[in-house]
XYZ file of C-alpha atoms in Angstrom:
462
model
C 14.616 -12.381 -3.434
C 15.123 -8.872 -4.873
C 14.040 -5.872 -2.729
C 10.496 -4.653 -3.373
C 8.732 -2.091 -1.932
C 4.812 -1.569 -1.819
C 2.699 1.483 -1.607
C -1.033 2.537 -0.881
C -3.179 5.633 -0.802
C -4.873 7.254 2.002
C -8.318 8.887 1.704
C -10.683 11.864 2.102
C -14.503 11.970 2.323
C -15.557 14.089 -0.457
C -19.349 14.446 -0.238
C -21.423 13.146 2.217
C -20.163 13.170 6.172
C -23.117 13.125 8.871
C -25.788 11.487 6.160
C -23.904 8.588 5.241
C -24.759 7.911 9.484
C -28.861 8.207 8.624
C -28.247 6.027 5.781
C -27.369 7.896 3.099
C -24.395 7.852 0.634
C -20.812 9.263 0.889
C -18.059 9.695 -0.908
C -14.018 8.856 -0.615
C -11.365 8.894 -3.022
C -8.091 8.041 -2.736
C -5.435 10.762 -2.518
C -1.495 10.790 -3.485
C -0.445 11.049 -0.290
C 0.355 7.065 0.897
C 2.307 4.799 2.533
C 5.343 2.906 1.439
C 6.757 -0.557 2.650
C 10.400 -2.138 1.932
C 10.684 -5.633 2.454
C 14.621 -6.775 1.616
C 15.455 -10.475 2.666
C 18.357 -11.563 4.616
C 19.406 -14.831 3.200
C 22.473 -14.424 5.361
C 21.428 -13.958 9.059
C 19.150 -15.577 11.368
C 15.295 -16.378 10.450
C 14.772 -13.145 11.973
C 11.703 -10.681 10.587
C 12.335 -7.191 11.414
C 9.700 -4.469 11.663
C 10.982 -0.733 11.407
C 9.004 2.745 12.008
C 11.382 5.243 11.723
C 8.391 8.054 11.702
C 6.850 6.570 15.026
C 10.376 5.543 16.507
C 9.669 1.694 16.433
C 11.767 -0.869 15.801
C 11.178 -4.698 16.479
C 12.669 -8.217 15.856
C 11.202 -11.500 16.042
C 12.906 -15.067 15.780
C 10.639 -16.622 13.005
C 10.417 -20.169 14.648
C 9.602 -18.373 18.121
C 6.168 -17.196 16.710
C 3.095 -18.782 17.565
C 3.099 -20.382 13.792
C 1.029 -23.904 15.659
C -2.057 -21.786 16.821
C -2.144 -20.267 12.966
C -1.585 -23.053 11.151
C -3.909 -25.680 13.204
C -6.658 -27.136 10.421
C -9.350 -25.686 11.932
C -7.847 -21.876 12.156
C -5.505 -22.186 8.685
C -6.794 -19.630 6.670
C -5.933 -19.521 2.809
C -5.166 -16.772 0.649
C -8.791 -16.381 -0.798
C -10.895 -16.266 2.152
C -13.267 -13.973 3.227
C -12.488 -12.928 6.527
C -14.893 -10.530 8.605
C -13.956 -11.301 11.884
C -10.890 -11.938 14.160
C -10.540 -15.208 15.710
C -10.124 -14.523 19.554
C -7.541 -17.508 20.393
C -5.305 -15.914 17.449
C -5.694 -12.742 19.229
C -4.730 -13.846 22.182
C -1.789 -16.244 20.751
C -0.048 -12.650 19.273
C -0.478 -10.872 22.706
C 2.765 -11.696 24.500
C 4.668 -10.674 21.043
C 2.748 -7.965 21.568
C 3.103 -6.504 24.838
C 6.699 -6.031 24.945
C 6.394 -3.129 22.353
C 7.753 0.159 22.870
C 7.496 -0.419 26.986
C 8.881 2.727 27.478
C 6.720 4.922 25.206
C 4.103 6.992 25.409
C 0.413 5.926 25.676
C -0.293 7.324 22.446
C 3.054 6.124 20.915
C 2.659 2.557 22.319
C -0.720 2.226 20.943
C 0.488 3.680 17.555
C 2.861 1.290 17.567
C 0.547 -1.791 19.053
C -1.291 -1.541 16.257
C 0.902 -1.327 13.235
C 2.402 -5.001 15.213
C -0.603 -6.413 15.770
C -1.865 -5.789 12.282
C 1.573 -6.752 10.755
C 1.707 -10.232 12.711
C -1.756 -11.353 12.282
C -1.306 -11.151 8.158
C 2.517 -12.371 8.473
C 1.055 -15.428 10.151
C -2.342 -15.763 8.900
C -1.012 -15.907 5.047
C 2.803 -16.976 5.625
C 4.534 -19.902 6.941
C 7.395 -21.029 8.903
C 9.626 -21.466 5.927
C 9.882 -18.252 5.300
C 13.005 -16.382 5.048
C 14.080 -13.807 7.234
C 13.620 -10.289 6.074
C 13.117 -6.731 6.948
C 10.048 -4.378 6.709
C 10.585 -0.731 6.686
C 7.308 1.322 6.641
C 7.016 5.216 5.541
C 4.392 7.376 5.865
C 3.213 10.718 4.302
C -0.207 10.407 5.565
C -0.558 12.193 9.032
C -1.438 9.647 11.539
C -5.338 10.046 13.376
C -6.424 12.892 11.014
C -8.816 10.746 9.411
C -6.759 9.698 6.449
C -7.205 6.614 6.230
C -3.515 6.041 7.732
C -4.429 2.683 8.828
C -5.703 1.203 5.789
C -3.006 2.142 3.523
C -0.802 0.471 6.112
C -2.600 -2.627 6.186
C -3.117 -2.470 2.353
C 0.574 -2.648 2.231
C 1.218 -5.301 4.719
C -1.360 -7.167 3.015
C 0.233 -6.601 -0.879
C 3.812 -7.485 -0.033
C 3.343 -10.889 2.176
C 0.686 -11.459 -0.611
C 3.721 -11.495 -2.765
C 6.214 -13.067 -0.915
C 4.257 -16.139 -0.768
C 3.479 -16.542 -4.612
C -0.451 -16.259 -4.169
C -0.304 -12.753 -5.598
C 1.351 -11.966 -9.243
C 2.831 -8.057 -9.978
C 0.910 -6.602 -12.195
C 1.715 -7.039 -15.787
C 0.582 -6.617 -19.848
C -1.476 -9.991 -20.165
C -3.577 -9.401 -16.850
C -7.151 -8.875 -17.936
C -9.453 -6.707 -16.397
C -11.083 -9.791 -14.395
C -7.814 -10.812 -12.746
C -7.279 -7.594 -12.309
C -10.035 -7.574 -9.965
C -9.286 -10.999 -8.286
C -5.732 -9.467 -7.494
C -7.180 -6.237 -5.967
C -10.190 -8.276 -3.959
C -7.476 -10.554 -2.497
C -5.082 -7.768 -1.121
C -8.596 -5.873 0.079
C -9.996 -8.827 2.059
C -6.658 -8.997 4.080
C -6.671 -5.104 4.316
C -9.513 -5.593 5.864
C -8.538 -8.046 8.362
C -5.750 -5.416 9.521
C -7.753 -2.956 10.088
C -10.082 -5.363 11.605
C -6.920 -5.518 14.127
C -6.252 -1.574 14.542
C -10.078 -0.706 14.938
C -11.955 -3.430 15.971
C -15.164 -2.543 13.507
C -14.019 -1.111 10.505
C -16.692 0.139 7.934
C -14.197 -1.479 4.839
C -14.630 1.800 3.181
C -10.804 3.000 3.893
C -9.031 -0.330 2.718
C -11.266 -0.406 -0.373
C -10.182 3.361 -1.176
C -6.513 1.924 -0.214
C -6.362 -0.777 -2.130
C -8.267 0.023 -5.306
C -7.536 3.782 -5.616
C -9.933 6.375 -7.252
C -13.337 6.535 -5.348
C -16.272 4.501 -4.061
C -19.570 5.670 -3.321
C -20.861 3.767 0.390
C -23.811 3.574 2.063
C -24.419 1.720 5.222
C -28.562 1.422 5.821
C -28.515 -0.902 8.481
C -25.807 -0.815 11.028
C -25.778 -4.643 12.019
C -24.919 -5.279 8.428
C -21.559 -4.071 6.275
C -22.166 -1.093 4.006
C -22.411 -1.100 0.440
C -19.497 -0.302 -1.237
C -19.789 0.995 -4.661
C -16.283 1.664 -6.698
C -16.439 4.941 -8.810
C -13.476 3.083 -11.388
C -13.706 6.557 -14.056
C -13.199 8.974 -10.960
C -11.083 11.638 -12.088
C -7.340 12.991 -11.058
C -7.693 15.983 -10.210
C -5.284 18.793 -8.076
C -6.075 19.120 -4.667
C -5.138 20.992 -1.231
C -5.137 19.267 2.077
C -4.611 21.613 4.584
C -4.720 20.437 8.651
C -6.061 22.910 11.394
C -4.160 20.785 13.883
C -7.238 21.539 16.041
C -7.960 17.967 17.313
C -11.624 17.046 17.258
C -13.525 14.255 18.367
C -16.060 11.793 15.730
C -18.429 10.974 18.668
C -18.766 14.361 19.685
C -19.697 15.789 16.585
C -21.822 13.130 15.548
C -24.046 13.645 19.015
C -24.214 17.010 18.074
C -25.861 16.381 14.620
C -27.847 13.436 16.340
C -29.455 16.245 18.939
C -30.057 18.676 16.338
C -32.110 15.840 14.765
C -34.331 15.388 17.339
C -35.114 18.863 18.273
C -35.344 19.868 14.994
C -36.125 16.968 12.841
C -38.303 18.862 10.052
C -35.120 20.961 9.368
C -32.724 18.556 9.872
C -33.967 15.938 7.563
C -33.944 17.591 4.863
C -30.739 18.919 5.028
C -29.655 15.310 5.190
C -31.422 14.553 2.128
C -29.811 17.355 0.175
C -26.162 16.195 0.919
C -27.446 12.864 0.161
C -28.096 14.757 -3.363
C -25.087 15.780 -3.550
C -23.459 12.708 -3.426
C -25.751 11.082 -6.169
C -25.464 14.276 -8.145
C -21.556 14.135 -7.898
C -21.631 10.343 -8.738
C -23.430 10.893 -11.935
C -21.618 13.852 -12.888
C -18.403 11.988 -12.928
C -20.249 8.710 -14.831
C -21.300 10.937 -17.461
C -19.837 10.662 -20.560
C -20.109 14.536 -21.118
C -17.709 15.195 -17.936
C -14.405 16.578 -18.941
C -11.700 16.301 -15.960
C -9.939 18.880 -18.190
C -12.810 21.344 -18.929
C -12.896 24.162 -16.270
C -16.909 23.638 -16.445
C -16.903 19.786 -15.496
C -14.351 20.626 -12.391
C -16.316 23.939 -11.623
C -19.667 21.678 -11.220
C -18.009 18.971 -8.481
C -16.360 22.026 -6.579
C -19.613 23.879 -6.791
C -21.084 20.762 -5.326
C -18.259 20.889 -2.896
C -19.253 24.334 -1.655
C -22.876 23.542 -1.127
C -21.917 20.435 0.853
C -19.998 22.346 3.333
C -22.805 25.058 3.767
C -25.330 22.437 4.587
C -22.389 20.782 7.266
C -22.040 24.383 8.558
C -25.944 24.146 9.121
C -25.437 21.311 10.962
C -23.254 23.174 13.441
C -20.034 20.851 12.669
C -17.393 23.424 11.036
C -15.052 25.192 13.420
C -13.885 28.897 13.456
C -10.670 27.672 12.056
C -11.958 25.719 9.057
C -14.294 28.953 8.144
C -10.918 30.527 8.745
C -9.215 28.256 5.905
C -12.266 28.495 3.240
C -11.929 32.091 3.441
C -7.940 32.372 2.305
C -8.249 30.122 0.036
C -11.549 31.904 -1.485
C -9.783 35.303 -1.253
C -7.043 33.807 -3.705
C -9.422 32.180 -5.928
C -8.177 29.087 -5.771
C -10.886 26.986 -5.855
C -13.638 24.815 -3.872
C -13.304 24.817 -0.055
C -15.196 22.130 2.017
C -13.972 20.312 5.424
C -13.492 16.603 5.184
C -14.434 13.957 7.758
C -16.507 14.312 11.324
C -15.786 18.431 11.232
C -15.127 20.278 14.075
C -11.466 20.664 13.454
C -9.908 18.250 11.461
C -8.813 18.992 8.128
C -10.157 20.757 5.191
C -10.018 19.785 1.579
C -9.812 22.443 -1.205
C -10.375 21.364 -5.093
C -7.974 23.495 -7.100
C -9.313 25.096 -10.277
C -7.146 25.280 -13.524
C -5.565 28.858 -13.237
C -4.493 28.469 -10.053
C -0.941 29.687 -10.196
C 2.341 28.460 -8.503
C 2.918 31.906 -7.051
C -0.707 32.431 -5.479
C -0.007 28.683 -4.034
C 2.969 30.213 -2.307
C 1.322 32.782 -1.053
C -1.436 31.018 0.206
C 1.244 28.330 1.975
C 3.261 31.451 3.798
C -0.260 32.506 5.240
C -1.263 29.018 6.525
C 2.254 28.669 8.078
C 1.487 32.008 9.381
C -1.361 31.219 11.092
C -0.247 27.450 12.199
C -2.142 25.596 9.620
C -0.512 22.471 7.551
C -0.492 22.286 4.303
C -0.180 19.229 1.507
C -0.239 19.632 -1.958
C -1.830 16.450 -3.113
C -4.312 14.734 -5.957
C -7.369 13.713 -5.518
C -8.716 9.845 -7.184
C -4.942 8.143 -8.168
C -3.720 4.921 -7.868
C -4.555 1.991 -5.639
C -2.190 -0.108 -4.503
C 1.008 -0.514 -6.246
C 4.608 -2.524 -6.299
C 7.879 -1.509 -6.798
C 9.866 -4.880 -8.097
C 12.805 -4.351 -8.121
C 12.917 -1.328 -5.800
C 14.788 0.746 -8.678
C 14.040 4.353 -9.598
C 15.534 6.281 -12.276
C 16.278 9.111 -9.614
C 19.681 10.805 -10.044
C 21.378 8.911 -12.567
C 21.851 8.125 -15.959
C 22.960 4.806 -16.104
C 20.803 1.864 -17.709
C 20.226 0.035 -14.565
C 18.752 2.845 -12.827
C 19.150 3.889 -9.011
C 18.533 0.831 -6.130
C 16.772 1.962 -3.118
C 18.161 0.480 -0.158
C 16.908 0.386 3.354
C 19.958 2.972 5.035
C 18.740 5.156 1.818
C 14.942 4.782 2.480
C 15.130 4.937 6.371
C 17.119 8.285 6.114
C 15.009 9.959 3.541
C 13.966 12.978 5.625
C 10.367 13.411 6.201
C 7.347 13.471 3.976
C 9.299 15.867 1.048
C 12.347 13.132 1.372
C 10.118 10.128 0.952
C 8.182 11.581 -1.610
C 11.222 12.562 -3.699
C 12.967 9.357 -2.980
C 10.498 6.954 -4.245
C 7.248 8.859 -3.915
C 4.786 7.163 -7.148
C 4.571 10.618 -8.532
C 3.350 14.110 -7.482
C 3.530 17.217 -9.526
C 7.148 18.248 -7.718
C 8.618 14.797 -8.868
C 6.811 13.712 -12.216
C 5.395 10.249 -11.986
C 7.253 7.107 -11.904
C 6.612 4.416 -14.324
C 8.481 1.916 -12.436
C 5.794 1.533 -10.082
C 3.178 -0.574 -11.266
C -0.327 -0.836 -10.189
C -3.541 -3.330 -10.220
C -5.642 -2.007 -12.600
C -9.629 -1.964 -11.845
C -10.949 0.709 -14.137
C -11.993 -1.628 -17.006
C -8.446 -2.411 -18.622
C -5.135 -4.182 -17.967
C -1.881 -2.318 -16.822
C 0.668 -1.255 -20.125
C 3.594 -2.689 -17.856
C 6.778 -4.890 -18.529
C 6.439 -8.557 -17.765
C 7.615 -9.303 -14.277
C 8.074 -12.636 -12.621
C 6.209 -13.694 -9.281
C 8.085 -12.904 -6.006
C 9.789 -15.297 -4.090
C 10.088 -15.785 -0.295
């Protein structure tokens, strides 16, 4: 089996945070900063399956035949490929646990349960959808998405796991010219519905909004009315790519807290409260049918101007609430000094991170300036775009990098394991950002209404 790699988005809340918790809708879209996973066989060594972190320090082996393959694979827990999965089975759970407790012993708290996990996720899906036959091989997983800054970190993780053992085992076929829209579909629900199940094993009650983000890309509009049920997810497939700053106050924050907050402001003050609830929920629907509109130009400084405008009254209404931060105000108003663009914060507030929506004559050297005065005053900045791709595989893992020859340049795991930090990943085999161009070696499930124009590839092997 060639080396492949797979790759997955994380995710902001553009409009909506606080309602969507009365009931109302929010929404996410996917953004370019993601996750990549390299899986490379080794036909020539023990049935071993190695997991690698480099970015969290974790490194792990397993014996294939020593994993708990009987509990998986009795008839009445065998799961197959196309099942809907909502909940974790407890004696699987529990079967996992002593692979699981001798991780990372000697980290952290925080690094052990980082690392917990991204384990407990990966094993559930290798056994769940794999078998005992299976060959050994290594996974190496890199990140660009900060880790518990409400990214969606998780989800892109599990979207990846999910994709590439999805592969491996022949249920799942790479993306290619005959696929119609339909399959298209099938492919993306399939690697969602096991997303899902790994993030089922990071966080216990997932909403399904992040791997849905993670595994189809663009946006989806959700809306969760009643609590004991799972919310309705809505995918936005014509959401547009658009520039976009991320920038990280590094002030941590906590959900619960600022969701209390909102939830006593409420109550004393329902007849104000409400309807600023109602208005964001406006602004949601209002940004949903902008971008469904046939009249809305991505490319038109008037279409962008109306979503960022939309953007800015969102935020004011959140500031109402009492859920910005001193340091958030702090980033809106550089960024509005410069002109740049649209300034909201993204997520529970309080810290966190803010999102700014660039406008069209926002110029490399204003960018710089405005990155020297975040440094400055200890903020972190990405350069990102808002509504890409979904998931997406690399087979071969081949880029056209640095060379000229035909065959192109192979990624191997010493290269892709000593790529240095976000800017080395991205350049190495990032799926395209402005810095690097896009790559059109990476192929991706299409769900916006048409196949992918992509060479014909075969199935993966295991």
């Amino acid at each position: 089996m060639s080396a492949f790699m797979t790759s997955a988005p994380g995710k902001v809340i553009v409009y909506g945070e606080h309602a969507v918790v009365y009931g109302k809708a929010a929404m996410a879209a996917a953004i370019s900063l993601r996750s990549y996973l390299m899986v490379t066989a080794l036909s020539k060594s023990p049935r071993t399956v190695i997991l690698r972190l480099p970015d969290t320090g974790m490194e792990h082996s397993w014996k294939i035949d020593d994993l708990p393959w009987s509990a998986f694979s009795h008839p009445s827990k065998k799961k197959h490929y196309y099942d809907l999965v909502d909940k974790l089975d407890p004696e699987l759970v529990e079967a996992i646990q002593p692979h699981l407790s001798v991780i990372s012993p000697t980290a952290s708290l925080a690094d052990r349960k980082i690392h917990q996990n991204a384990v407990s996720a990966f094993l559930y899906l290798f056994l769940s959808l794999g078998s005992r036959t299976l060959s050994g091989c290594i996974y190496t997983l890199r990140s660009t998405i900060p880790i518990g800054a409400g990214l969606g970190s998780s989800a892109s993780i599990s979207a990846c796991f999910s994709s590439a053992i999805l592969l491996q085992v022949r249920t799942l076929s790479s993306p290619h010219p005959d696929q119609t829209p339909e399959e298209a579909e099938l492919q993306i629900e399939c690697i969602n519905r096991w997303a899902f199940v790994g993030e089922l094993c990071i966080h216990g009650n997932p909403s399904g909004v992040d791997n849905t983000v993670a595994t189809g890309g663009k946006a989806v509009v959700f809306k969760r009315g009643d609590y004991r049920s799972p919310p309705t997810v809505t995918p936005v497939r014509n959401f547009p790519e658009l520039p976009l700053l991320l920038v990280n106050t590094r002030q941590s924050r906590s959900t619960a807290t600022q969701v209390a907050k909102v939830a006593a402001l409420r109550k004393t003050h329902p007849a104000i409260t409400e309807p600023i609830l109602e208005a964001i929920d406006k602004i949601t629907e209002s940004a949903y049918d902008l971008v469904s509109s046939s009249a809305f130009d991505p490319k038109e400084p008037a279409s962008v101007q109306m979503l960022g405008d939309l953007m800015n009254i969102n935020h004011g209404l959140l500031t109402a609430l009492g859920v910005s931060h001193p340091k958030l105000e702090r980033i809106r108003g550089l960024i509005d000094s410069l002109g740049l663009g649209w300034t909201k914060l993204t997520g529970a507030g309080g810290g966190g991170s803010a999102i700014a929506l660039l406008n069209s004559n926002a110029s490399p050297s204003t960018l710089q300036s405005l990155q020297g005065r975040l440094e400055n005053e200890g903020f972190e900045k990405y350069q990102t775009t808002l509504g890409g791709n979904g998931v997406g595989v690399l087979w071969p893992a081949v880029l056209h990098n640095r060379s000229e020859d035909e065959g192109g340049d192979e990624i191997d795991q010493e290269t892709f394991l000593n790529a240095e930090g976000v800017e080395g990943v991205e350049k190495l085999v990032g799926v395209g950002i402005s810095a690097y161009g896009k790559r059109d070696e990476w192929k991706f499930w299409s769900n916006v209404g048409h196949a992918n124009s992509v060479e014909t590839q075969e199935p993966l092997g295991g």
